[in-house]
Coordinates of N, CA and C in Angstrom, one line a residue:
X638 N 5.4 2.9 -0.8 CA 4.8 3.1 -2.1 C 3.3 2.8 -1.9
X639 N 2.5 3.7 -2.6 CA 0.7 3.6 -2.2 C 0.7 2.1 -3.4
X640 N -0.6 1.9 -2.6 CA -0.8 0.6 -3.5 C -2.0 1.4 -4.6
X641 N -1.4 0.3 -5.7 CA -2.5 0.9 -7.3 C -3.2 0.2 -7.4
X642 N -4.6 0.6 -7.4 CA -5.9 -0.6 -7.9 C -6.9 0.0 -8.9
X643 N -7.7 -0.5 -8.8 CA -9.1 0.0 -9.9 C -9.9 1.1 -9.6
X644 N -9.9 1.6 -8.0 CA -10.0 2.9 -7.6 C -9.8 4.1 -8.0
X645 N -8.6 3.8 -8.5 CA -8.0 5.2 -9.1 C -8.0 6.4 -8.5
X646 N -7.5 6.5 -6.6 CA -7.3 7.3 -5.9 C -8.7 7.5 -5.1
X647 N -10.1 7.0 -5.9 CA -11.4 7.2 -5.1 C -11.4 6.6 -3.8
X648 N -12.3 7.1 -2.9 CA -12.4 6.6 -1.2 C -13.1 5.1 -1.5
X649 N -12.6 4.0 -0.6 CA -12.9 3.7 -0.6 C -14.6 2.9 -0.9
X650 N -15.5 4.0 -0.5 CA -16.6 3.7 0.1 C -17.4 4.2 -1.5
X651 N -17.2 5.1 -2.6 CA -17.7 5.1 -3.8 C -17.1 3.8 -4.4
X652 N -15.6 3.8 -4.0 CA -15.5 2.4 -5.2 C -16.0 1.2 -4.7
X653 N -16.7 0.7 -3.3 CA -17.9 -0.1 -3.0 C -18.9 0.2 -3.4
X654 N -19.2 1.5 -3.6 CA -21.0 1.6 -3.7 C -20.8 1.2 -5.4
X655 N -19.9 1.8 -6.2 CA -20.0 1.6 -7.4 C -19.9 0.4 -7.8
X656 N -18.6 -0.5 -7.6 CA -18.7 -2.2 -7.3 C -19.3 -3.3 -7.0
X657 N -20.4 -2.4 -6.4 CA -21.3 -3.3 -5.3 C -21.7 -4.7 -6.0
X658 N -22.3 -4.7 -7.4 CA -22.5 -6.0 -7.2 C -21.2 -7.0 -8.0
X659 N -20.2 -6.3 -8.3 CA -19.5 -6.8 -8.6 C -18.2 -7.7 -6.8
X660 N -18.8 -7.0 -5.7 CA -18.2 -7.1 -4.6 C -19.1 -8.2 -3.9
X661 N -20.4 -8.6 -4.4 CA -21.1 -9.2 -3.4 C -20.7 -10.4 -3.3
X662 N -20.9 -11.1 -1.8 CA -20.5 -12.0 -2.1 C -18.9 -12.1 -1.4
X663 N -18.1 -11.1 -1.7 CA -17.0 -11.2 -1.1 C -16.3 -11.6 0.3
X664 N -17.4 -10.8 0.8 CA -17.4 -11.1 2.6 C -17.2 -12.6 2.9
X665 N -17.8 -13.4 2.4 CA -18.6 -14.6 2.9 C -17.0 -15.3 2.1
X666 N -16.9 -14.8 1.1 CA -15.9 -15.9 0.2 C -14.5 -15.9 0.2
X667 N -13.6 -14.5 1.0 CA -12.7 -14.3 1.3 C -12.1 -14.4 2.5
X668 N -10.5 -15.0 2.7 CA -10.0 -15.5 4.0 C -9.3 -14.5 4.3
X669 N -9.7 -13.9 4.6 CA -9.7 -12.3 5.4 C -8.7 -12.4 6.4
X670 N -8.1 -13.5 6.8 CA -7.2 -13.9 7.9 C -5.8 -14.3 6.6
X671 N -5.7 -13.9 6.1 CA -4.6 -13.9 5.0 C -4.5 -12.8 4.1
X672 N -5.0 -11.5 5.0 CA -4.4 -10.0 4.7 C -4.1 -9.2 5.5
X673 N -3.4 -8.3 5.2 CA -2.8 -7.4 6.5 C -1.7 -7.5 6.5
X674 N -0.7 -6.3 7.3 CA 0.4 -6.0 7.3 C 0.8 -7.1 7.5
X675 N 2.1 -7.5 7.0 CA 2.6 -9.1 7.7 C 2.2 -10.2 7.1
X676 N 0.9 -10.2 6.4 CA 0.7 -11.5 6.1 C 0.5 -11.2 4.5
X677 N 0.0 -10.2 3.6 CA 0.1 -10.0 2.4 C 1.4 -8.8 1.7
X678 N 1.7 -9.6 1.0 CA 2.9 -8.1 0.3 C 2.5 -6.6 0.0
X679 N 1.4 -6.8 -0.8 CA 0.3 -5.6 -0.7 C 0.2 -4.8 0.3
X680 N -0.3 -5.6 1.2 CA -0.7 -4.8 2.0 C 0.4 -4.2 3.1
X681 N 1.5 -4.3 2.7 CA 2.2 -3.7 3.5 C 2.8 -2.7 3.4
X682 N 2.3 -1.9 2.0 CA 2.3 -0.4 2.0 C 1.0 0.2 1.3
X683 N -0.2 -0.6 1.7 CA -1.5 0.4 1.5 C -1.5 1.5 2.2
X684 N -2.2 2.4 2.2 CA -2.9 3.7 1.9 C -3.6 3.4 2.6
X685 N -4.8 2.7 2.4 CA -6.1 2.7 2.9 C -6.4 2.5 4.1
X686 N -5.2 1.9 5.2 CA -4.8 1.5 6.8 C -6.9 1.3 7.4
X687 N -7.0 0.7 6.5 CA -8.3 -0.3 7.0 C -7.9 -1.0 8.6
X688 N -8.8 -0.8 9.4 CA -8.9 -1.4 10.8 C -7.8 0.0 11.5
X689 N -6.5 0.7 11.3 CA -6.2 1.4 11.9 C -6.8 2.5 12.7
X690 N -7.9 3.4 11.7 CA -8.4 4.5 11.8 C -9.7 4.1 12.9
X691 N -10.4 3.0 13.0 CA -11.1 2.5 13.7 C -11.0 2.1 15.4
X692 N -10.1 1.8 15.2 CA -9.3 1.2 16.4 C -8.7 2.5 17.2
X693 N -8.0 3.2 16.6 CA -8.2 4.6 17.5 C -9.1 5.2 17.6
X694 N -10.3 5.0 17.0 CA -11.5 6.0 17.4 C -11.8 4.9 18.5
X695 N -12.3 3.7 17.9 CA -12.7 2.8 20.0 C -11.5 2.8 20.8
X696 N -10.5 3.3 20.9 CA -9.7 3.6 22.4 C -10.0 4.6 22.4
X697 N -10.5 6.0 21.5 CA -10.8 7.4 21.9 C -11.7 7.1 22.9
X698 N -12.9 6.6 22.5 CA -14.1 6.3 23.1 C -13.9 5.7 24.8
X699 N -12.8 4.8 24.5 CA -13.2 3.6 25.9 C -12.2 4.4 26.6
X700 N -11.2 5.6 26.5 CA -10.5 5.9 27.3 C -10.4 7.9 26.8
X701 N -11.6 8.2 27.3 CA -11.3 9.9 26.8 C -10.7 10.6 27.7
X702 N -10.3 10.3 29.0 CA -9.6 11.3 29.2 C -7.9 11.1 28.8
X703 N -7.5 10.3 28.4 CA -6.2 9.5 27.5 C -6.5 10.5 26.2
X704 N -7.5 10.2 25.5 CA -7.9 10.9 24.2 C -7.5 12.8 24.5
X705 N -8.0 13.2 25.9 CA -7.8 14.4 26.0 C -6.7 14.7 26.2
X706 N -5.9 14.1 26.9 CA -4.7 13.9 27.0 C -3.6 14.6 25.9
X707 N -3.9 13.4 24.9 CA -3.1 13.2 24.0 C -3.6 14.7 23.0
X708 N -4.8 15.2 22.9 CA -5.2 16.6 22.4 C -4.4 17.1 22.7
X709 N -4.6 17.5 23.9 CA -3.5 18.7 24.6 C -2.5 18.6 24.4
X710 N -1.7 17.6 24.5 CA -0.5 17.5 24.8 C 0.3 16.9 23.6
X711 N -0.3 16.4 22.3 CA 0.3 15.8 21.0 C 0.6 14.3 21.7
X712 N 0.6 13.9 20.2 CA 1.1 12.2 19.8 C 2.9 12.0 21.0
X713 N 2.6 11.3 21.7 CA 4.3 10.7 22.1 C 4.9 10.2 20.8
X714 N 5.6 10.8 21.2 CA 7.2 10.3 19.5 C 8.3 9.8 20.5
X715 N 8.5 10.0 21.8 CA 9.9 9.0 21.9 C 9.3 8.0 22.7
X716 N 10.3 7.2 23.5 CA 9.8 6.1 24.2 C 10.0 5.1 23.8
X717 N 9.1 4.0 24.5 CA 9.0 2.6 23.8 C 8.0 2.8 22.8
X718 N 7.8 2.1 21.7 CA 7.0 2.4 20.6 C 6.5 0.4 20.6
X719 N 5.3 0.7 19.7 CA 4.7 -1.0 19.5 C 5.7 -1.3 18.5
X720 N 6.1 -2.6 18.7 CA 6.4 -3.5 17.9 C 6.6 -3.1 16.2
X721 N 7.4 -3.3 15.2 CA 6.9 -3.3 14.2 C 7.0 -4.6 13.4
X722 N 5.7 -4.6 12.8 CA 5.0 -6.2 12.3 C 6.5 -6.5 11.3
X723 N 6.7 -7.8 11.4 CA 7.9 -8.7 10.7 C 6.8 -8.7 9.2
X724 N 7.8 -8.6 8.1 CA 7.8 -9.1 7.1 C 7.9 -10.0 6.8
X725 N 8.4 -10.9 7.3 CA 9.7 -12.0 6.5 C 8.9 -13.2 6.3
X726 N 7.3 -13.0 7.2 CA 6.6 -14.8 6.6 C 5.5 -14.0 5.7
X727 N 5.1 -12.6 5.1 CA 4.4 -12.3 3.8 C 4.1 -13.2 2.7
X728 N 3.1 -13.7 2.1 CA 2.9 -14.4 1.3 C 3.0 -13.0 0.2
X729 N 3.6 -13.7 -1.2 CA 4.1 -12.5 -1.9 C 2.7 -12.1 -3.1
X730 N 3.1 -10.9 -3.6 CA 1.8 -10.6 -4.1 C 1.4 -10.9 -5.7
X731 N -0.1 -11.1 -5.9 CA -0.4 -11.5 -7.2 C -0.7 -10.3 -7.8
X732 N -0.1 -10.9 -9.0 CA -0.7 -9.5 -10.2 C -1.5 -9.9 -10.8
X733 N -3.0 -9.5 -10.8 CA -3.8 -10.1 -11.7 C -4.3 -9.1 -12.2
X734 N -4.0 -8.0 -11.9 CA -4.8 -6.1 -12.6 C -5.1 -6.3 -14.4
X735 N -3.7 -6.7 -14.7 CA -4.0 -6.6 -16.6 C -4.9 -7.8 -16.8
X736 N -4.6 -9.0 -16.3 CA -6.0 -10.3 -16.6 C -6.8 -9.6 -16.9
X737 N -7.3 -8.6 -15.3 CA -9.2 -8.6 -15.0 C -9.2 -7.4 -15.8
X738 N -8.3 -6.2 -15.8 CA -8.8 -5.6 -17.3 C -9.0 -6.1 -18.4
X739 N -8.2 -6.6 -18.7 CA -8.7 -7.6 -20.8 C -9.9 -7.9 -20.4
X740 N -10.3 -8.6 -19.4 CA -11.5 -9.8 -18.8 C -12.6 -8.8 -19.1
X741 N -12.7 -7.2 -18.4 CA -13.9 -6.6 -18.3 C -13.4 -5.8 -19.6
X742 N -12.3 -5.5 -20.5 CA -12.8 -4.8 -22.0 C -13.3 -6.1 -22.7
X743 N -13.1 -7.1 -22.6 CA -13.6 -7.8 -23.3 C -15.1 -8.5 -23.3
X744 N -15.5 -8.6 -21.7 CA -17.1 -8.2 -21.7 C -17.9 -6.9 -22.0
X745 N -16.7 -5.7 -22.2 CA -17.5 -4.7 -22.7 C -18.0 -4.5 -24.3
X746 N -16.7 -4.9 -25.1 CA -16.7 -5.1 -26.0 C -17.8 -5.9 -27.0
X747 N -18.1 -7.2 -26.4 CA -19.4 -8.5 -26.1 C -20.6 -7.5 -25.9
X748 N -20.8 -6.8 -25.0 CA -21.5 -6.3 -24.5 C -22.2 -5.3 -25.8
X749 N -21.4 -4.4 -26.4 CA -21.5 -3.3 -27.4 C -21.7 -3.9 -28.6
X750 N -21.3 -5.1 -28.8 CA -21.6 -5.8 -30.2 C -23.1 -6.8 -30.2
X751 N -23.6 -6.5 -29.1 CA -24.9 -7.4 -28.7 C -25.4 -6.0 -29.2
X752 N -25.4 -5.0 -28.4 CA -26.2 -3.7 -28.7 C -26.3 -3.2 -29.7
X753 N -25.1 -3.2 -30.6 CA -24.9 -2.6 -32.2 C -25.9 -3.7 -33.2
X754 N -25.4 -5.0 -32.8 CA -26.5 -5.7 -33.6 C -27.9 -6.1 -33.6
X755 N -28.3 -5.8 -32.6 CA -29.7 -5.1 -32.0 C -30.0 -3.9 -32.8
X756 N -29.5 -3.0 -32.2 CA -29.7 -1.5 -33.3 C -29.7 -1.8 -34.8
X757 N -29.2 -2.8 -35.4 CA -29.0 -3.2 -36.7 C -30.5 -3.7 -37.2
X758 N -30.5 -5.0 -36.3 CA -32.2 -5.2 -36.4 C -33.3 -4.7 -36.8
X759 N -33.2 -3.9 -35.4 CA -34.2 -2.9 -35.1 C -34.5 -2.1 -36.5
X760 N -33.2 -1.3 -37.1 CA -33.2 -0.4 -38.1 C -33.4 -1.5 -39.4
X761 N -33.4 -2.6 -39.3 CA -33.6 -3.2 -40.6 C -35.1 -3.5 -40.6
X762 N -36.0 -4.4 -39.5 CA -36.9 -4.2 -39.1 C -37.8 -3.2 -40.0
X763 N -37.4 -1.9 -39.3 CA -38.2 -0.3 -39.6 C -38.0 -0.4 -41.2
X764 N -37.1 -0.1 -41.8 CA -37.0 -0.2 -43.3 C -38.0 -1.3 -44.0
X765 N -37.8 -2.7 -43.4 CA -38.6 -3.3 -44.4 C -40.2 -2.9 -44.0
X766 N -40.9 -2.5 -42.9 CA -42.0 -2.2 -43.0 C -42.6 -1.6 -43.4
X767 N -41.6 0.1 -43.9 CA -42.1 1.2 -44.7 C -41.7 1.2 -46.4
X768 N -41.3 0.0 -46.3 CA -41.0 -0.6 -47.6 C -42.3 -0.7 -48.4
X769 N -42.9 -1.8 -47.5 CA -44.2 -2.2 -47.4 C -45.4 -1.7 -47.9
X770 N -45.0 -0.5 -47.1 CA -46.4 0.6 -47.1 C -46.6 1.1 -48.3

């Protein structure tokens, strides 16, 4: 099953640039050694196979005539195959999606009632000065 986030199917790399300062900061603050197949429940049916797609491009690189190889000749499907990563020590997964939505309509909300009563001001403001005149 794909995993469902705040993305909403976007690549990765808009829902960073869009995020951004909501992401900063992340790098330095997250234990990045407590995600990944095997070790998060999530993540053991993302979509996004972060570090996968990478990792075959540097053995493309460090081994092209293997890479040409495998062109010509297609993916091996029988044989011995790698390992497949154990489940069974996954730390299980948090739902915290509905929290951080309430969390961000509710700073939007905050947000539009700062602005409305501003605009309120402002228009009361104008009125009493041509009152004036």
């Amino acid at each position: 099953m794909p995993a469902r986030n705040i993305s909403a199917g976007r690549s990765p790399a808009i829902c960073s640039a869009k995020l951004h300062q909501d992401l900063q900061g992340t790098d330095e603050t997250t234990d990045w050694e407590t995600y990944g197949t095997g070790k998060y429940e999530k993540c053991a049916d993302c979509m996004a196979h972060c570090g996968y797609e990478p990792t075959a491009a540097n053995a493309a690189f460090a081994n092209p005539l293997k890479a040409m190889w495998v062109a010509l000749r297609g993916v091996r499907t029988t044989g011995p195959m790698a390992p497949e990563i154990s489940l069974d020590q996954q730390r299980p997964a948090q739902y915290i999606f509905s929290a951080e939505v309430q969390k961000r309509l509710s700073d939007i909300r905050r947000d539009e009632a700062l602005a409305a009563g501003r605009k309120e001001e402002s228009l009361d403001s104008r009125v009493g000065s041509s009152a004036r005149d």
